[in-house]
Coordinates of C-alpha atoms in Angstrom, one line a residue:
M4 CA -0.4 -13.1 -29.2
T5 CA 0.4 -12.7 -25.4
T6 CA 2.0 -15.5 -23.7
T7 CA 2.5 -16.0 -19.9
N8 CA 5.1 -18.0 -18.0
T9 CA 2.7 -19.9 -15.7
P10 CA 4.7 -21.8 -13.1
P11 CA 4.1 -25.5 -13.3
A12 CA 1.7 -27.1 -10.9
P13 CA 2.8 -30.2 -9.0
P14 CA 1.2 -33.8 -9.6
V15 CA -1.7 -34.4 -7.3
L16 CA -2.3 -37.6 -5.3
H17 CA -5.5 -38.1 -3.4
V18 CA -4.5 -41.1 -1.3
D19 CA -4.4 -40.4 2.6
P20 CA -0.9 -41.9 3.6
F21 CA -2.3 -41.6 7.4
T22 CA -5.0 -44.3 7.2
P23 CA -4.4 -47.5 9.1
E24 CA -4.7 -49.3 5.8
V25 CA -1.7 -47.4 4.1
L26 CA 0.3 -47.3 7.5
L27 CA 0.1 -51.0 7.7
D28 CA 1.6 -51.4 4.1
P29 CA 2.9 -47.9 3.2
Y30 CA 5.2 -49.2 0.4
P31 CA 2.5 -49.2 -2.5
F32 CA 1.9 -45.4 -1.5
H33 CA 5.5 -44.7 -1.5
Q34 CA 5.9 -46.1 -5.0
S35 CA 3.1 -44.0 -6.2
L36 CA 4.6 -40.8 -4.5
R37 CA 8.1 -41.4 -6.0
E38 CA 6.9 -42.1 -9.5
A39 CA 4.4 -39.0 -9.5
G40 CA 7.1 -36.6 -9.5
P41 CA 9.9 -35.0 -7.2
L42 CA 7.3 -33.0 -5.4
V43 CA 3.7 -33.8 -5.0
W44 CA 0.5 -32.4 -3.7
L45 CA -1.3 -34.6 -1.0
Q46 CA -4.9 -33.4 -1.5
S47 CA -6.1 -35.3 1.6
H48 CA -4.2 -33.1 3.9
R49 CA -3.4 -30.3 1.5
I50 CA 0.3 -30.5 1.9
Y51 CA 3.3 -30.9 -0.4
A52 CA 5.4 -34.1 -0.1
T53 CA 8.3 -35.9 -1.6
G54 CA 9.3 -39.4 -1.7
R55 CA 12.5 -39.1 -3.7
H56 CA 16.0 -39.3 -1.9
V57 CA 17.6 -36.1 -3.4
E58 CA 14.5 -33.8 -2.5
A59 CA 13.9 -35.4 0.8
Q60 CA 17.6 -34.9 1.6
A61 CA 17.5 -31.4 0.6
V62 CA 14.2 -30.6 2.9
L63 CA 15.9 -32.2 5.9
S64 CA 19.5 -30.9 5.5
Q65 CA 19.3 -27.3 4.1
W66 CA 18.2 -25.6 7.1
T67 CA 18.3 -21.8 5.7
R68 CA 15.7 -23.0 3.3
F69 CA 13.5 -25.4 5.6
T70 CA 13.2 -24.5 9.0
N71 CA 12.4 -26.7 11.9
A72 CA 11.4 -23.6 14.2
A73 CA 7.7 -24.1 12.8
G74 CA 7.6 -27.6 14.4
A75 CA 8.6 -30.9 13.2
G76 CA 5.2 -32.2 12.8
M77 CA 2.6 -31.4 10.3
A78 CA 1.1 -28.5 12.2
D79 CA 2.7 -25.0 12.1
I80 CA 3.3 -24.5 15.7
R81 CA 3.6 -20.8 15.4
K82 CA 0.0 -20.4 14.3
P83 CA -2.9 -19.8 16.7
G84 CA -4.5 -22.9 17.9
N85 CA -1.4 -25.2 17.2
W86 CA 1.1 -23.4 19.6
R87 CA 2.9 -25.8 22.2
P88 CA 6.4 -25.4 23.6
P89 CA 8.8 -26.4 21.0
S90 CA 11.6 -29.0 21.5
V91 CA 14.6 -26.9 22.5
I92 CA 16.9 -29.0 20.0
L93 CA 14.5 -30.8 17.8
E94 CA 12.5 -27.6 16.8
S95 CA 15.0 -25.0 16.7
D96 CA 17.6 -23.6 14.0
P97 CA 21.2 -22.6 14.4
P98 CA 22.6 -20.5 16.3
Q99 CA 20.3 -21.7 19.4
H100 CA 20.4 -25.4 18.0
T101 CA 24.2 -25.2 17.5
Q102 CA 24.9 -24.1 21.2
V103 CA 22.4 -26.9 22.6
R104 CA 23.8 -29.7 20.2
G105 CA 27.3 -28.7 21.0
A106 CA 26.6 -29.1 24.8
L107 CA 25.1 -32.4 24.4
Q108 CA 27.6 -33.8 22.3
K109 CA 30.2 -32.9 25.0
I110 CA 27.9 -34.8 27.3
L111 CA 28.0 -37.9 25.2
S112 CA 31.6 -38.3 25.6
P113 CA 33.5 -41.5 24.2
L114 CA 34.0 -42.4 28.1
V115 CA 30.2 -42.2 28.6
V116 CA 29.5 -44.2 25.4
R117 CA 32.1 -46.8 26.4
Q118 CA 30.5 -47.3 29.8
W119 CA 27.4 -47.8 28.4
R120 CA 28.6 -50.3 25.9
E121 CA 29.8 -52.4 28.9
K122 CA 26.4 -52.3 30.4
F123 CA 24.4 -52.9 27.3
S124 CA 26.6 -56.0 26.4
V125 CA 26.2 -57.5 29.5
R126 CA 22.5 -57.4 29.4
A127 CA 22.3 -58.3 25.8
E128 CA 24.4 -61.4 26.4
A129 CA 22.1 -62.4 29.2
M130 CA 18.8 -61.8 27.4
A131 CA 20.2 -63.8 24.2
D132 CA 20.8 -66.7 26.5
E133 CA 17.4 -66.6 27.8
L134 CA 15.9 -66.3 24.3
V135 CA 17.8 -69.2 22.8
Q136 CA 16.9 -71.4 25.8
R137 CA 13.1 -70.6 24.9
G138 CA 13.3 -71.4 21.3
E139 CA 10.3 -69.2 20.3
F140 CA 9.8 -65.8 21.4
D141 CA 8.3 -62.4 20.3
G142 CA 11.2 -60.4 18.6
M143 CA 9.5 -57.3 19.9
R144 CA 8.1 -57.6 23.5
D145 CA 10.6 -60.2 24.4
A146 CA 13.7 -59.0 22.5
S147 CA 13.7 -55.4 21.0
E148 CA 11.4 -53.9 23.3
A149 CA 12.4 -55.7 26.5
F150 CA 15.9 -55.0 25.6
V151 CA 15.8 -51.2 24.9
L152 CA 13.6 -50.4 27.8
S153 CA 16.0 -52.3 30.1
V154 CA 19.0 -50.2 29.0
F155 CA 18.2 -46.9 27.5
P156 CA 16.0 -45.3 30.0
P157 CA 18.1 -46.2 33.0
A158 CA 21.2 -44.9 31.1
V159 CA 19.2 -41.6 30.6
G160 CA 18.4 -41.9 34.5
I161 CA 14.6 -42.7 34.3
E162 CA 12.7 -45.8 35.4
I163 CA 9.9 -46.2 32.9
P164 CA 7.3 -49.1 32.9
T165 CA 6.4 -50.8 29.6
E166 CA 2.9 -49.9 29.5
N167 CA 3.9 -46.1 29.9
A168 CA 6.7 -46.2 27.4
R169 CA 4.3 -47.6 24.6
A170 CA 1.4 -45.4 25.4
I171 CA 3.7 -42.2 25.5
G172 CA 5.3 -43.3 22.6
D173 CA 2.4 -43.9 20.5
M174 CA 0.9 -40.5 21.5
N175 CA 4.2 -38.7 20.6
F176 CA 4.5 -40.0 17.2
N177 CA 0.8 -39.9 16.1
A178 CA 0.9 -36.3 17.0
I179 CA 3.6 -35.6 14.7
G180 CA 1.2 -36.5 11.9
P181 CA -2.3 -35.1 11.3
N182 CA -5.1 -34.7 14.1
N183 CA -6.8 -37.8 13.1
S184 CA -8.5 -40.8 14.9
L185 CA -5.3 -42.5 15.7
T186 CA -3.9 -39.1 17.3
Q187 CA -7.0 -38.5 19.3
A188 CA -7.2 -42.3 20.5
S189 CA -3.5 -42.4 21.4
A190 CA -3.7 -39.3 23.3
E191 CA -6.6 -40.7 25.4
R192 CA -4.8 -43.8 26.0
A193 CA -1.8 -41.8 27.1
Q194 CA -3.6 -39.4 29.5
P195 CA -3.4 -41.6 32.7
Y196 CA 0.5 -41.4 32.3
M197 CA 1.0 -37.8 31.6
K198 CA 1.7 -36.6 35.1
W199 CA 4.0 -39.4 35.7
Y200 CA 5.8 -38.7 32.4
E201 CA 6.2 -34.9 33.2
D202 CA 7.4 -35.6 36.8
S203 CA 9.8 -38.2 35.8
M204 CA 11.7 -35.6 33.8
Q205 CA 12.3 -33.3 36.7
R206 CA 15.8 -33.1 38.5
S207 CA 14.4 -34.8 41.6
A208 CA 13.5 -37.8 39.4
M209 CA 16.8 -38.5 38.0
L210 CA 18.9 -41.4 38.7
P211 CA 22.3 -40.0 39.7
G212 CA 24.9 -40.1 37.2
G213 CA 22.6 -40.9 34.3
F214 CA 22.5 -38.7 31.0
G215 CA 19.6 -36.6 32.4
D216 CA 21.6 -35.9 35.5
L217 CA 24.6 -34.8 33.3
I218 CA 22.1 -32.6 31.2
Y219 CA 20.9 -30.9 34.4
Q220 CA 24.6 -30.2 35.4
A221 CA 25.4 -28.7 32.2
E222 CA 22.5 -26.2 32.8
D223 CA 23.9 -25.4 36.2
D224 CA 27.6 -24.9 34.6
G225 CA 26.1 -22.5 31.8
A226 CA 26.6 -24.7 29.0
L227 CA 22.9 -24.9 28.4
P228 CA 20.6 -22.0 28.7
K229 CA 18.5 -22.0 31.8
G230 CA 15.3 -23.8 32.1
V231 CA 15.8 -26.4 29.3
A232 CA 17.1 -29.4 31.1
A233 CA 13.6 -31.2 31.4
N234 CA 12.7 -30.3 27.8
L235 CA 16.2 -31.8 26.4
T236 CA 15.7 -35.0 28.5
R237 CA 12.2 -35.6 27.5
T238 CA 13.3 -35.0 23.5
F239 CA 16.4 -37.3 24.0
L240 CA 14.1 -40.1 25.8
R241 CA 11.5 -39.8 23.3
G242 CA 13.7 -39.8 20.2
G243 CA 16.0 -42.7 21.3
M244 CA 13.4 -45.2 22.8
D245 CA 10.6 -45.8 20.4
T246 CA 12.8 -45.4 17.2
T247 CA 15.4 -47.8 18.4
I248 CA 12.7 -50.4 19.4
S249 CA 11.3 -50.2 15.9
G250 CA 14.8 -50.3 14.3
I251 CA 15.9 -53.5 15.8
G252 CA 12.6 -55.1 15.2
A253 CA 12.9 -54.2 11.4
A254 CA 16.4 -55.7 11.3
L255 CA 15.1 -59.1 12.9
H256 CA 12.2 -59.3 10.9
A257 CA 14.3 -58.8 7.8
L258 CA 16.7 -61.3 8.9
A259 CA 14.3 -63.7 9.7
R260 CA 12.8 -63.4 6.2
N261 CA 16.4 -63.7 4.6
P262 CA 18.2 -67.0 5.7
A263 CA 21.2 -66.2 3.7
Q264 CA 21.4 -63.0 5.2
W265 CA 21.3 -64.4 8.7
D266 CA 23.9 -67.0 7.8
M267 CA 26.3 -64.3 6.6
L268 CA 25.8 -62.4 9.9
R269 CA 26.1 -65.6 11.9
E270 CA 29.4 -66.2 10.0
Q271 CA 30.6 -62.6 10.5
P272 CA 28.9 -61.3 13.9
Q273 CA 30.6 -58.1 13.5
L274 CA 28.3 -57.4 10.9
A275 CA 25.6 -56.7 13.4
A276 CA 25.9 -52.8 13.1
K277 CA 25.5 -53.1 9.4
A278 CA 22.6 -55.4 9.8
F279 CA 20.8 -52.5 11.8
D280 CA 21.8 -50.0 9.3
E281 CA 20.5 -51.8 6.3
G282 CA 17.4 -52.6 8.3
I283 CA 16.7 -49.0 9.1
R284 CA 17.2 -48.3 5.4
Y285 CA 14.8 -51.0 4.4
D286 CA 12.2 -50.4 6.8
A287 CA 12.6 -46.8 8.2
P288 CA 11.3 -46.3 11.8
V289 CA 10.5 -42.7 11.4
Q290 CA 8.6 -42.7 8.1
V291 CA 8.1 -39.1 7.5
M292 CA 9.5 -35.8 8.9
F293 CA 8.1 -32.4 8.2
R294 CA 9.9 -29.0 7.5
T295 CA 8.7 -25.6 6.7
T296 CA 10.1 -23.1 3.8
C297 CA 11.8 -20.2 5.4
E298 CA 11.1 -18.1 2.1
G299 CA 9.8 -18.4 -1.3
I300 CA 11.8 -21.0 -2.9
E301 CA 11.8 -23.9 -5.9
L302 CA 11.8 -27.5 -5.1
G303 CA 11.7 -30.2 -7.7
G304 CA 10.8 -27.7 -10.3
I305 CA 7.8 -26.2 -8.2
Q306 CA 7.7 -22.8 -6.7
L307 CA 6.9 -22.7 -3.0
A308 CA 5.6 -19.8 -0.9
P309 CA 7.1 -18.9 2.4
D310 CA 5.9 -20.9 5.5
T311 CA 4.8 -23.8 3.1
K312 CA 4.8 -27.2 5.1
I313 CA 6.7 -30.1 3.4
A314 CA 6.4 -33.9 4.0
A315 CA 9.7 -35.6 3.4
F316 CA 8.6 -39.4 3.5
I317 CA 11.8 -41.0 4.5
G318 CA 10.4 -44.5 4.2
A319 CA 9.8 -43.8 0.5
A320 CA 13.2 -42.0 -0.1
N321 CA 15.3 -44.9 1.4
R322 CA 13.9 -47.1 -1.1
D323 CA 14.3 -44.8 -4.1
P324 CA 15.8 -46.7 -7.1
R325 CA 17.4 -43.4 -8.2
Q326 CA 19.5 -43.7 -5.0
W327 CA 20.0 -47.6 -4.7
E328 CA 20.2 -50.5 -6.9
N329 CA 17.5 -53.0 -6.1
P330 CA 16.1 -51.1 -3.2
E331 CA 13.5 -53.6 -2.2
R332 CA 16.2 -56.0 -1.4
F333 CA 17.5 -56.4 2.0
D334 CA 21.2 -57.1 1.7
L335 CA 24.2 -56.8 4.3
R336 CA 26.7 -56.1 1.5
R337 CA 24.8 -53.0 0.4
K338 CA 26.6 -49.6 1.1
S339 CA 23.7 -48.2 3.0
A340 CA 25.5 -44.8 3.7
G341 CA 23.3 -41.9 2.9
H342 CA 20.0 -43.3 3.8
L343 CA 17.8 -40.9 5.8
A344 CA 16.7 -43.1 8.7
F345 CA 18.5 -40.8 11.1
G346 CA 17.6 -37.5 9.2
A347 CA 20.2 -35.3 7.7
G348 CA 22.0 -31.9 8.0
P349 CA 22.2 -30.1 11.4
H350 CA 19.3 -32.1 12.8
V351 CA 20.8 -35.4 12.2
C352 CA 20.1 -37.8 15.1
I353 CA 22.5 -37.0 17.7
G354 CA 21.9 -40.2 19.5
Q355 CA 22.6 -42.4 16.7
M356 CA 25.5 -43.9 18.0
I357 CA 23.7 -45.2 21.0
A358 CA 21.0 -46.7 19.0
R359 CA 23.6 -48.5 16.8
L360 CA 25.3 -49.6 20.0
E361 CA 22.2 -51.1 21.4
A362 CA 21.4 -52.9 18.1
E363 CA 24.9 -54.2 17.7
C364 CA 24.9 -55.6 21.2
L365 CA 21.6 -57.5 20.9
I366 CA 21.8 -58.7 17.2
G367 CA 25.5 -59.6 17.7
A368 CA 24.5 -61.7 20.9
L369 CA 21.7 -63.4 18.9
A370 CA 24.0 -64.1 15.9
R371 CA 26.5 -65.6 18.1
R372 CA 24.2 -68.1 19.5
C373 CA 21.7 -69.0 16.9
R374 CA 22.1 -71.2 13.8
T375 CA 18.8 -70.1 12.3
L376 CA 16.5 -67.3 12.8
A377 CA 13.0 -67.6 11.2
L378 CA 9.5 -66.2 11.5
A379 CA 7.2 -68.5 13.6
G380 CA 4.1 -66.5 12.4
D381 CA 3.0 -63.6 10.8
P382 CA 4.2 -60.2 12.2
V383 CA 1.5 -57.8 13.3
F384 CA 2.2 -54.0 12.8
R385 CA 0.8 -51.1 15.0
P386 CA -0.5 -48.2 12.8
I387 CA 1.1 -45.1 14.2
N388 CA 0.9 -41.9 11.9
T389 CA 4.8 -41.4 11.6
L390 CA 6.4 -44.5 13.2
R391 CA 6.7 -47.9 11.5
M392 CA 6.2 -50.2 14.5
I393 CA 6.0 -54.0 14.5
D394 CA 3.7 -55.0 17.5
R395 CA 4.3 -58.7 17.4
L396 CA 7.0 -60.7 15.7
P397 CA 6.9 -64.3 16.3
L398 CA 10.3 -65.8 16.1
R399 CA 12.0 -69.2 16.2
V400 CA 15.5 -70.0 16.7
Q401 CA 17.7 -73.0 16.8
P402 CA 20.9 -72.9 19.0
A403 CA 24.5 -73.0 17.2

């Protein structure tokens, strides 16, 4: 009798995680994904996926096994029909990535961040005063979105109208996923703003002294390769704007639903940064990232061929009960370190300290002024392929 060692096949899920219905409430799918196995085949898009923390962290951090150079999205940008100019920092691997990231880290010096803190804090305090006087407001459009758009683009050196930012952000984060109706519709909505978007990244459009201006200076000095400044500025703006808006909104939503947690924060406003960190673990802004195998490897007991795309569902991994106790609970006392909301490994978010700073300023300012924070209505989510975004967040506050 002859026996053969057949490699194990992965579990198969037939749900499409990129439909509006699933995107509006992704957590039942996330549970199914985690429980199906460490690595699953998504038949709807013919792609491997993981929702478990150990495997997702490996995919995101082990760059010698999982490359970014094939594109951070679902499509392999090296293949005919999918090609586009890659992001110089997001879609590259060491050593090119190391050089670019090192130059950016020097630009993001403690002095620069300290200057931003002063400006962010002044704006947050003034905005919190206005919101408390109103009593009821939209936690997204009046608070999170309004605050981030008033401080972050100017810090980069760009003036960006709200409608432009929303249309381009939706287009970018839809395009990372499949080429479905959401991607196509958002591309159409963004089309009127595309020339402005490209023009605003050019040196002539940069506000003096902003982060973008410093990137162009680094290119002049030889710290960065020639011709990459506009690409880097675009990536930095895109990566730090929508995700921070989403993350602050997620934290405010969770705090409004958990009065005891708000009371804890109100008594200890220094926990504002912690509230943001737990908020983005609990409801991750970027819900899924993609990597591509560099060679034939094994992941989760499954053999994978070279050039195989893998979807790491961060939203699922951040609620993996194998990693956290009671992961469905929002808890300021939790040790949230290790969550994947900022990615992992060489590509961990380079601007995460800025996102944390923005959140700390705004959430802390509200905590010092508001005795209560509660929902004034049901939140409305905006379905985006790879980004968890609240569109409307009715909130009610009582002054301290």
